[in-house]
Amino acid sequence: MVECTECGATLAMNEDTEVGELITCGDCGADLEVTGMTPPMVQLAPQEEEDWGE
Amino acid sequence: MLRVNVLGGSGYTGGEVLRILATHPMVEVGIVTSSSNAGKPLHQLHPNLRGVLDLTFSPRERLDHAEVLMVCVPHGRAMEMMPQLLQNADKVIDLSADHRLRDPADYPTWYGITHPHPENLQRFVYGVPELHREQLRSATAASGPGCMATAANLAMLPLFKAGLVEERHIIVDVKIGSSAAGVEVNISTHHPERANVVRAYAPTGHRHTAEVEQELAPYNGGRKPRIDLSAHAVDMVRGILATCHLRPRGEVTDKDLWKAYRDAYGAEPFVRVVNQKAGLHQLPNPKVLLGSNFGDVGFQLDPRGERIVAFGAIDNLVKGAAGSAVASMNLMCGLPERTGLEFPGLHPV
């Protein structure tokens, strides 16, 4: 289990989750990068900036 | 099976009650009255019910006793008739505004009328399960909520429950579709005037303000918070979005807000917290709620501080009227709250 860095939701991680994998928070939709497994750690994954062509 | 009669079934709220009850697995619809349409088939006014509910409108005099009576007559009429109507059913649900306010003094203030039967006001439970679930289970009378008030109350309730906001300087900005004006027409509802409109029609003094202040008071130490509500007619048939601006009490973080909304709604069957960083409609939007009894709520903390924006979106005819009435009926009659109300809405629409 790990806490979403953005909204505090508790996220379950599978046993076969690997460092570097992206998981999505079901509550707030944040993409989180797995940075560690023992203990489980995540950080907000880099986001693509919106480009409206201006 | 519950036998349910509907008083005043020709309007939009009555039609929506009938639509939900028509497929409710524990309900048999009995008498549906309409003083101006007696003898006509229901589907002449509610064409979506053709082949689904093959009944005709009856005059009010034919109203017999039933387990439940849904009262869908215009504001001001139900309060006059209620002493008799309470004899017509074991449980009465009044979808008008006539029994929403607990303090009789609020009726002259907000509705410009003196309530003829103030003794009935304490008997009615405000019919929003998220606010009064346990009271509804033992109630014999419930009042349907105001649609704008429902959207605003659902949006702000977690903030008051958690004590995160000041009780003053609260601005509620509501956008609402045309069906909330009811089936009666006037020049402002004429298509050339109503289409493509964004019209401020009640910048101050909207009557639903009273319900918001009344229902949030128990979560504000018993004091009515000061709500300033402005209503806008927009180019939708159904739907409400209430955008509520509040001042945080002390330092509040995003995670504080998430916790408040999860604590309030984590176990609620019909309220969803919508505050997404990805995907379609990342904050509440009534577009995806049409026909459903869900209420979507969301929030955003102004990064400059001093403001929380809370959102509440509903279908005004369902969660804001008929759906809440049926959920109240379910609770009052010992049925599972979700019975007959599972429709998730349409997408796209």
Short mmCIF file of C-alpha atoms in Angstrom, two decimals, chain A residues 3-9 27-30, chain B residues 254-255 258-259 262 273-278:
data_model
loop_
_atom_site.label_atom_id
_atom_site.label_comp_id
_atom_site.label_asym_id
_atom_site.label_seq_id
_atom_site.Cartn_x
_atom_site.Cartn_y
_atom_site.Cartn_z
CA GLU A 3 -0.33 6.97 -0.34
CA CYS A 4 -1.05 9.16 -3.36
CA THR A 5 1.21 12.19 -3.11
CA GLU A 6 -1.51 14.41 -4.56
CA CYS A 7 -4.73 13.52 -2.75
CA GLY A 8 -3.76 11.16 0.05
CA ALA A 9 -5.70 8.18 -1.29
CA ASP A 27 -9.45 9.05 -6.81
CA CYS A 28 -7.70 12.03 -8.39
CA GLY A 29 -6.37 10.51 -11.61
CA ALA A 30 -2.77 11.51 -10.95
CA ASP B 254 -5.53 19.95 -0.92
CA LYS B 255 -5.25 16.84 1.21
CA TRP B 258 -9.76 15.42 -0.09
CA LYS B 259 -10.13 14.07 3.43
CA ARG B 262 -13.95 11.38 1.42
CA VAL B 273 -16.19 13.12 -5.70
CA VAL B 274 -14.97 14.28 -9.09
CA ASN B 275 -11.62 16.05 -9.04
CA GLN B 276 -9.48 14.42 -11.67
CA LYS B 277 -6.11 15.31 -13.11
CA ALA B 278 -6.84 13.45 -16.34
#
